[in-house]
PDB file of C-alpha atoms in Angstrom:
ATOM      1  CA  MET I 129    -134.210 191.692 148.260  1.00 63.00           C
ATOM      2  CA  TRP I 130    -135.778 188.256 147.952  1.00 68.00           C
ATOM      3  CA  LEU I 131    -138.017 188.880 150.956  1.00 69.00           C
ATOM      4  CA  ASN I 132    -139.470 191.973 149.305  1.00 68.00           C
ATOM      5  CA  ARG I 133    -140.348 189.995 146.194  1.00 73.00           C
ATOM      6  CA  LEU I 134    -141.800 187.168 148.265  1.00 70.00           C
ATOM      7  CA  GLU I 135    -143.902 189.556 150.320  1.00 69.00           C
ATOM      8  CA  TYR I 136    -145.137 191.310 147.174  1.00 73.00           C
ATOM      9  CA  LYS I 137    -146.431 188.016 145.750  1.00 78.00           C
ATOM     10  CA  PHE I 138    -147.649 186.223 148.870  1.00 71.00           C
ATOM     11  CA  GLY I 139    -147.927 188.939 151.509  1.00 72.00           C
ATOM     12  CA  ARG I 140    -151.657 188.381 151.966  1.00 79.00           C
ATOM     13  CA  TYR I 141    -151.018 184.827 153.183  1.00 79.00           C
ATOM     14  CA  ARG I 142    -149.972 185.486 156.749  1.00 83.00           C
ATOM     15  CA  ILE I 143    -150.960 184.778 160.329  1.00 86.00           C
ATOM     16  CA  ARG I 144    -151.302 187.896 162.425  1.00 87.00           C
ATOM     17  CA  ASN I 145    -149.801 187.846 165.916  1.00 87.00           C
ATOM     18  CA  LEU I 146    -148.157 184.486 165.292  1.00 90.00           C
ATOM     19  CA  SER I 147    -145.973 184.831 168.381  1.00 90.00           C
ATOM     20  CA  ARG I 148    -149.120 184.902 170.507  1.00 91.00           C
ATOM     21  CA  TYR I 149    -150.300 181.583 169.056  1.00 92.00           C
ATOM     22  CA  LEU I 150    -146.855 180.038 169.542  1.00 91.00           C
ATOM     23  CA  VAL I 151    -146.950 180.948 173.232  1.00 91.00           C
ATOM     24  CA  ILE I 152    -150.529 179.669 173.619  1.00 92.00           C
ATOM     25  CA  GLY I 153    -149.507 176.366 172.014  1.00 89.00           C
ATOM     26  CA  GLN I 154    -146.535 176.080 174.341  1.00 88.00           C
ATOM     27  CA  VAL I 155    -148.756 176.716 177.364  1.00 89.00           C
ATOM     28  CA  ILE I 156    -151.127 173.953 176.234  1.00 87.00           C
ATOM     29  CA  LEU I 157    -148.305 171.414 175.797  1.00 84.00           C
ATOM     30  CA  PHE I 158    -146.787 172.445 179.113  1.00 85.00           C
ATOM     31  CA  LEU I 159    -150.130 171.847 180.842  1.00 85.00           C
ATOM     32  CA  VAL I 160    -150.422 168.448 179.133  1.00 81.00           C
ATOM     33  CA  TYR I 161    -146.928 167.609 180.376  1.00 80.00           C
ATOM     34  CA  THR I 162    -147.834 168.735 183.912  1.00 81.00           C
ATOM     35  CA  ALA I 163    -151.217 166.976 184.097  1.00 79.00           C
ATOM     36  CA  LEU I 164    -150.487 163.824 182.047  1.00 74.00           C
ATOM     37  CA  PRO I 165    -146.737 163.166 182.123  1.00 70.00           C
ATOM     38  CA  ARG I 166    -147.079 159.506 181.070  1.00 68.00           C
ATOM     39  CA  PHE I 167    -149.193 160.419 178.044  1.00 62.00           C
ATOM     40  CA  PHE I 168    -146.744 163.172 177.187  1.00 60.00           C
ATOM     41  CA  TYR I 169    -143.686 160.912 177.304  1.00 59.00           C
ATOM     42  CA  LEU I 170    -145.396 158.178 175.274  1.00 54.00           C
ATOM     43  CA  ASN I 171    -146.687 160.475 172.550  1.00 54.00           C
ATOM     44  CA  MET I 172    -144.557 163.606 172.253  1.00 52.00           C
ATOM     45  CA  TYR I 173    -141.447 163.318 174.386  1.00 52.00           C
ATOM     46  CA  PHE I 174    -139.241 164.449 171.511  1.00 57.00           C
ATOM     47  CA  PRO I 175    -140.478 167.365 169.400  1.00 73.00           C
ATOM     48  CA  LEU I 176    -139.896 165.653 166.054  1.00 84.00           C
ATOM     49  CA  VAL I 177    -138.552 162.109 165.620  1.00 86.00           C
ATOM     50  CA  ARG I 178    -137.936 160.422 162.272  1.00 89.00           C
ATOM     51  CA  SER I 179    -138.897 156.962 163.526  1.00 87.00           C
ATOM     52  CA  ASP I 180    -142.145 158.362 164.959  1.00 83.00           C
ATOM     53  CA  LEU I 181    -143.025 159.887 161.598  1.00 86.00           C
ATOM     54  CA  ALA I 182    -142.405 156.500 159.963  1.00 88.00           C
ATOM     55  CA  ARG I 183    -144.893 154.977 162.450  1.00 87.00           C
ATOM     56  CA  GLY I 184    -147.528 157.565 161.530  1.00 86.00           C
ATOM     57  CA  LYS I 185    -147.125 160.175 164.278  1.00 83.00           C
ATOM     58  CA  ILE I 186    -147.417 162.985 161.772  1.00 87.00           C
ATOM     59  CA  TRP I 187    -148.811 165.348 164.392  1.00 84.00           C
ATOM     60  CA  GLU I 188    -145.242 165.891 165.518  1.00 85.00           C
ATOM     61  CA  LEU I 189    -144.835 168.065 162.430  1.00 89.00           C
ATOM     62  CA  VAL I 190    -147.232 170.460 164.189  1.00 88.00           C
ATOM     63  CA  THR I 191    -146.312 169.970 167.847  1.00 85.00           C
ATOM     64  CA  VAL I 192    -142.660 170.782 167.086  1.00 88.00           C
ATOM     65  CA  LEU I 193    -143.824 174.375 166.611  1.00 88.00           C
ATOM     66  CA  PHE I 194    -145.184 174.506 170.147  1.00 87.00           C
ATOM     67  CA  THR I 195    -142.836 172.273 172.133  1.00 82.00           C
ATOM     68  CA  PRO I 196    -141.525 174.280 175.128  1.00 80.00           C
ATOM     69  CA  ALA I 197    -137.801 174.830 175.356  1.00 75.00           C
ATOM     70  CA  THR I 198    -137.946 173.786 179.038  1.00 75.00           C
ATOM     71  CA  TYR I 199    -140.386 172.079 181.398  1.00 76.00           C
ATOM     72  CA  SER I 200    -139.205 173.736 184.588  1.00 80.00           C
ATOM     73  CA  PRO I 201    -142.173 175.935 185.642  1.00 83.00           C
ATOM     74  CA  ILE I 202    -140.146 179.077 186.396  1.00 84.00           C
ATOM     75  CA  ASN I 203    -137.888 178.716 183.357  1.00 81.00           C
ATOM     76  CA  PHE I 204    -140.925 178.009 181.193  1.00 84.00           C
ATOM     77  CA  LEU I 205    -142.664 181.189 182.343  1.00 85.00           C
ATOM     78  CA  LEU I 206    -139.545 183.227 181.585  1.00 82.00           C
ATOM     79  CA  SER I 207    -139.081 181.545 178.204  1.00 82.00           C
ATOM     80  CA  ALA I 208    -142.724 182.046 177.221  1.00 86.00           C
ATOM     81  CA  TYR I 209    -142.650 185.681 178.325  1.00 84.00           C
ATOM     82  CA  PHE I 210    -139.511 186.457 176.334  1.00 81.00           C
ATOM     83  CA  LEU I 211    -140.823 184.590 173.287  1.00 86.00           C
ATOM     84  CA  TYR I 212    -143.974 186.705 173.352  1.00 88.00           C
ATOM     85  CA  PHE I 213    -142.154 189.972 174.094  1.00 86.00           C
ATOM     86  CA  ILE I 214    -139.468 189.454 171.446  1.00 86.00           C
ATOM     87  CA  GLY I 215    -141.922 188.015 168.933  1.00 88.00           C
ATOM     88  CA  GLN I 216    -144.204 191.046 169.253  1.00 88.00           C
ATOM     89  CA  ALA I 217    -141.265 193.421 168.814  1.00 87.00           C
ATOM     90  CA  LEU I 218    -140.016 191.611 165.698  1.00 88.00           C
ATOM     91  CA  GLU I 219    -143.517 191.441 164.227  1.00 89.00           C
ATOM     92  CA  GLN I 220    -143.673 195.222 164.530  1.00 86.00           C
ATOM     93  CA  VAL I 221    -140.338 195.827 162.788  1.00 83.00           C
ATOM     94  CA  TRP I 222    -140.625 192.993 160.222  1.00 85.00           C
ATOM     95  CA  GLY I 223    -144.353 192.862 159.722  1.00 85.00           C
ATOM     96  CA  ASP I 224    -146.513 189.754 160.105  1.00 87.00           C
ATOM     97  CA  PHE I 225    -145.484 188.165 156.804  1.00 89.00           C
ATOM     98  CA  ARG I 226    -141.728 188.283 157.386  1.00 88.00           C
ATOM     99  CA  PHE I 227    -142.092 186.989 160.921  1.00 90.00           C
ATOM    100  CA  ASN I 228    -144.184 184.135 159.498  1.00 92.00           C
ATOM    101  CA  VAL I 229    -141.411 183.387 156.994  1.00 90.00           C
ATOM    102  CA  PHE I 230    -138.808 183.321 159.766  1.00 91.00           C
ATOM    103  CA  ILE I 231    -140.860 180.818 161.782  1.00 92.00           C
ATOM    104  CA  LEU I 232    -141.556 178.748 158.654  1.00 92.00           C
ATOM    105  CA  LEU I 233    -137.846 178.564 157.811  1.00 92.00           C
ATOM    106  CA  SER I 234    -137.069 177.628 161.421  1.00 92.00           C
ATOM    107  CA  TRP I 235    -139.662 174.845 161.175  1.00 93.00           C
ATOM    108  CA  LEU I 236    -138.131 173.629 157.901  1.00 93.00           C
ATOM    109  CA  ALA I 237    -134.721 173.637 159.607  1.00 92.00           C
ATOM    110  CA  ALA I 238    -136.117 171.329 162.310  1.00 91.00           C
ATOM    111  CA  VAL I 239    -137.652 169.030 159.684  1.00 93.00           C
ATOM    112  CA  ILE I 240    -134.369 168.838 157.738  1.00 93.00           C
ATOM    113  CA  SER I 241    -132.476 168.083 160.936  1.00 92.00           C
ATOM    114  CA  CYS I 242    -134.989 165.343 161.715  1.00 91.00           C
ATOM    115  CA  LEU I 243    -134.394 163.748 158.306  1.00 92.00           C
ATOM    116  CA  ILE I 244    -130.597 163.989 158.718  1.00 92.00           C
ATOM    117  CA  THR I 245    -130.113 163.044 162.368  1.00 91.00           C
ATOM    118  CA  GLY I 246    -133.407 161.440 163.379  1.00 88.00           C
ATOM    119  CA  VAL I 247    -134.420 164.258 165.769  1.00 88.00           C
ATOM    120  CA  GLY I 248    -135.609 167.768 165.021  1.00 89.00           C
ATOM    121  CA  THR I 249    -136.278 170.557 167.505  1.00 87.00           C
ATOM    122  CA  MET I 250    -137.065 174.268 167.556  1.00 86.00           C
ATOM    123  CA  GLY I 251    -135.732 174.641 171.087  1.00 82.00           C
ATOM    124  CA  TYR I 252    -133.082 177.107 169.928  1.00 85.00           C
ATOM    125  CA  LEU I 253    -135.697 179.456 168.439  1.00 86.00           C
ATOM    126  CA  PRO I 254    -136.019 181.804 171.462  1.00 84.00           C
ATOM    127  CA  VAL I 255    -132.247 182.403 171.557  1.00 85.00           C
ATOM    128  CA  VAL I 256    -132.053 182.993 167.801  1.00 87.00           C
ATOM    129  CA  LEU I 257    -135.021 185.370 167.948  1.00 87.00           C
ATOM    130  CA  PHE I 258    -133.378 187.254 170.796  1.00 85.00           C
ATOM    131  CA  ILE I 259    -130.231 187.753 168.707  1.00 85.00           C
ATOM    132  CA  ALA I 260    -132.424 189.135 165.911  1.00 85.00           C
ATOM    133  CA  PHE I 261    -134.076 191.444 168.456  1.00 84.00           C
ATOM    134  CA  ALA I 262    -130.674 192.654 169.692  1.00 83.00           C
ATOM    135  CA  LEU I 263    -129.645 193.441 166.108  1.00 80.00           C
ATOM    136  CA  TYR I 264    -132.692 195.672 165.620  1.00 79.00           C
ATOM    137  CA  TYR I 265    -132.809 197.203 169.096  1.00 76.00           C
ATOM    138  CA  PRO I 266    -129.170 197.231 170.291  1.00 76.00           C
ATOM    139  CA  ASP I 267    -129.690 200.145 172.687  1.00 74.00           C
ATOM    140  CA  GLN I 268    -132.942 198.863 174.192  1.00 73.00           C
ATOM    141  CA  ARG I 269    -132.326 198.334 177.898  1.00 73.00           C
ATOM    142  CA  LEU I 270    -133.631 195.080 179.314  1.00 70.00           C
ATOM    143  CA  LEU I 271    -133.729 194.076 182.961  1.00 60.00           C
ATOM    144  CA  LEU I 272    -131.410 191.157 183.639  1.00 61.00           C
ATOM    145  CA  PHE I 273    -132.998 189.078 186.425  1.00 58.00           C
ATOM    146  CA  PHE I 274    -135.698 191.807 186.337  1.00 59.00           C
ATOM    147  CA  VAL I 275    -133.307 194.090 188.242  1.00 63.00           C
ATOM    148  CA  ILE I 276    -130.151 195.042 186.302  1.00 68.00           C
ATOM    149  CA  PRO I 277    -130.689 197.220 183.175  1.00 71.00           C
ATOM    150  CA  ILE I 278    -128.405 196.097 180.341  1.00 75.00           C
ATOM    151  CA  PRO I 279    -128.451 197.167 176.649  1.00 76.00           C
ATOM    152  CA  ALA I 280    -129.775 194.446 174.365  1.00 74.00           C
ATOM    153  CA  ARG I 281    -126.494 194.390 172.383  1.00 74.00           C
ATOM    154  CA  TYR I 282    -124.646 192.898 175.354  1.00 77.00           C
ATOM    155  CA  LEU I 283    -127.369 190.384 176.093  1.00 78.00           C
ATOM    156  CA  GLY I 284    -127.373 189.488 172.392  1.00 79.00           C
ATOM    157  CA  LEU I 285    -123.644 188.885 172.601  1.00 81.00           C
ATOM    158  CA  GLY I 286    -124.264 186.692 175.627  1.00 82.00           C
ATOM    159  CA  ALA I 287    -126.902 184.782 173.668  1.00 82.00           C
ATOM    160  CA  GLY I 288    -124.378 184.234 170.877  1.00 84.00           C
ATOM    161  CA  LEU I 289    -121.850 182.857 173.365  1.00 86.00           C
ATOM    162  CA  MET I 290    -124.580 180.625 174.743  1.00 84.00           C
ATOM    163  CA  LEU I 291    -125.128 179.166 171.275  1.00 86.00           C
ATOM    164  CA  VAL I 292    -121.400 178.464 171.001  1.00 87.00           C
ATOM    165  CA  TYR I 293    -121.587 176.663 174.347  1.00 88.00           C
ATOM    166  CA  TYR I 294    -124.561 174.616 173.128  1.00 86.00           C
ATOM    167  CA  LEU I 295    -122.689 173.796 169.940  1.00 87.00           C
ATOM    168  CA  LEU I 296    -119.797 172.367 171.967  1.00 88.00           C
ATOM    169  CA  ARG I 297    -121.954 170.603 174.550  1.00 88.00           C
ATOM    170  CA  ASP I 298    -124.933 169.186 172.669  1.00 86.00           C
ATOM    171  CA  PRO I 299    -125.020 165.797 170.925  1.00 86.00           C
ATOM    172  CA  PHE I 300    -124.816 165.481 167.143  1.00 88.00           C
ATOM    173  CA  TYR I 301    -128.526 166.025 166.504  1.00 86.00           C
ATOM    174  CA  GLY I 302    -128.405 169.146 168.709  1.00 86.00           C
ATOM    175  CA  LYS I 303    -125.421 170.538 166.805  1.00 89.00           C
ATOM    176  CA  ILE I 304    -127.192 170.081 163.450  1.00 91.00           C
ATOM    177  CA  ASN I 305    -130.397 171.658 164.788  1.00 89.00           C
ATOM    178  CA  LEU I 306    -128.436 174.600 166.137  1.00 90.00           C
ATOM    179  CA  LEU I 307    -126.442 175.174 162.954  1.00 91.00           C
ATOM    180  CA  LEU I 308    -129.597 175.078 160.830  1.00 91.00           C
ATOM    181  CA  ALA I 309    -131.361 177.472 163.221  1.00 89.00           C
ATOM    182  CA  CYS I 310    -128.431 179.894 162.913  1.00 87.00           C
ATOM    183  CA  ALA I 311    -128.523 179.451 159.133  1.00 88.00           C
ATOM    184  CA  VAL I 312    -132.052 180.903 159.169  1.00 87.00           C
ATOM    185  CA  LEU I 313    -130.686 183.964 160.944  1.00 84.00           C
ATOM    186  CA  PHE I 314    -128.012 184.371 158.267  1.00 82.00           C
ATOM    187  CA  VAL I 315    -130.627 183.941 155.518  1.00 80.00           C
ATOM    188  CA  PHE I 316    -132.517 186.905 156.968  1.00 77.00           C
ATOM    189  CA  PHE I 317    -129.547 189.162 157.743  1.00 74.00           C
ATOM    190  CA  GLY I 318    -126.828 187.853 155.423  1.00 66.00           C
ATOM    191  CA  LYS I 319    -123.704 189.997 155.168  1.00 60.00           C
ATOM    192  CA  GLY I 320    -125.327 192.661 157.295  1.00 56.00           C
ATOM    193  CA  LEU I 321    -125.122 190.346 160.318  1.00 57.00           C
ATOM    194  CA  VAL I 322    -121.382 189.781 159.878  1.00 58.00           C
ATOM    195  CA  GLN I 323    -120.790 193.501 159.382  1.00 60.00           C
ATOM    196  CA  HIS I 324    -122.891 194.330 162.430  1.00 57.00           C
ATOM    197  CA  ILE I 325    -120.858 191.939 164.586  1.00 62.00           C
ATOM    198  CA  ARG I 326    -117.623 193.497 163.305  1.00 66.00           C
ATOM    199  CA  ASP I 327    -118.917 197.000 164.043  1.00 65.00           C
ATOM    200  CA  GLU I 328    -119.903 196.005 167.587  1.00 63.00           C
ATOM    201  CA  ILE I 329    -116.470 194.476 168.213  1.00 68.00           C
ATOM    202  CA  ASN I 330    -114.714 197.570 166.837  1.00 67.00           C
ATOM    203  CA  ASN I 331    -116.916 199.869 168.903  1.00 68.00           C
ATOM    204  CA  TYR I 332    -116.124 197.864 172.020  1.00 64.00           C
ATOM    205  CA  LYS I 333    -112.382 198.063 171.289  1.00 69.00           C
ATOM    206  CA  ARG I 334    -112.598 201.822 170.765  1.00 71.00           C
ATOM    207  CA  ARG I 335    -114.480 202.291 174.043  1.00 68.00           C
ATOM    208  CA  GLN I 336    -111.922 200.206 175.898  1.00 68.00           C
ATOM    209  CA  ALA I 337    -109.021 202.114 174.300  1.00 69.00           C
ATOM    210  CA  TRP I 338    -110.653 205.426 175.273  1.00 66.00           C
ATOM    211  CA  LYS I 339    -111.124 204.252 178.869  1.00 66.00           C
ATOM    212  CA  ASN I 340    -107.542 203.025 179.086  1.00 66.00           C
ATOM    213  CA  ALA I 341    -106.230 206.310 177.674  1.00 63.00           C
ATOM    214  CA  ASN I 342    -108.243 208.316 180.211  1.00 62.00           C
ATOM    215  CA  ASN I 343    -107.112 206.109 183.088  1.00 60.00           C
ATOM    216  CA  ARG I 344    -103.487 206.889 182.311  1.00 56.00           C
ATOM    217  CA  TRP I 345    -104.119 210.575 182.975  1.00 54.00           C
ATOM    218  CA  ARG I 346    -105.709 209.992 186.364  1.00 55.00           C
TER     219      ARG I 346
END
């Protein structure tokens, strides 16, 4: 696998606990937004803007990594918590280097989208990471609304449907950002992702057929 070869050659070049630094960066930008909204809007309203780069705002190449997906306080806390939780879990199963590669490819996807459409964002990263988490831990039960325990496979399916909704709703630059973010997921999982989705669908159909068959005998 290409990741194995890449890790063999460059595995020592990695940032440990990268998800922790991503969350810390998001907290800092969120506090800047809360304390200095005018400064925030004037300097970093969009995560990555082609015209801003042309005017010399090259720091957006860094801030795009830490731009929060939302600026609602409650939603931000939930988003930051899940980013940290999911990031830590994926770092354990992937290792630091592979998680670094995933984030790097997601950053490159945002840069490419910026060059194509004029705007680049990594706002879809938490959803894409959650789908990756659901693929590795399908039976892990998570508390929906911190109350209802649901296996990660179903929440991952919900996250996939959410991406489809975003794809239909978002403007052109959002669609390109989303498609490139999903492309990173396919780069990591490839055919295994498609096969996994097929297996989950078939398993669901079998469970439903079994329930229907049992209901007939009641």
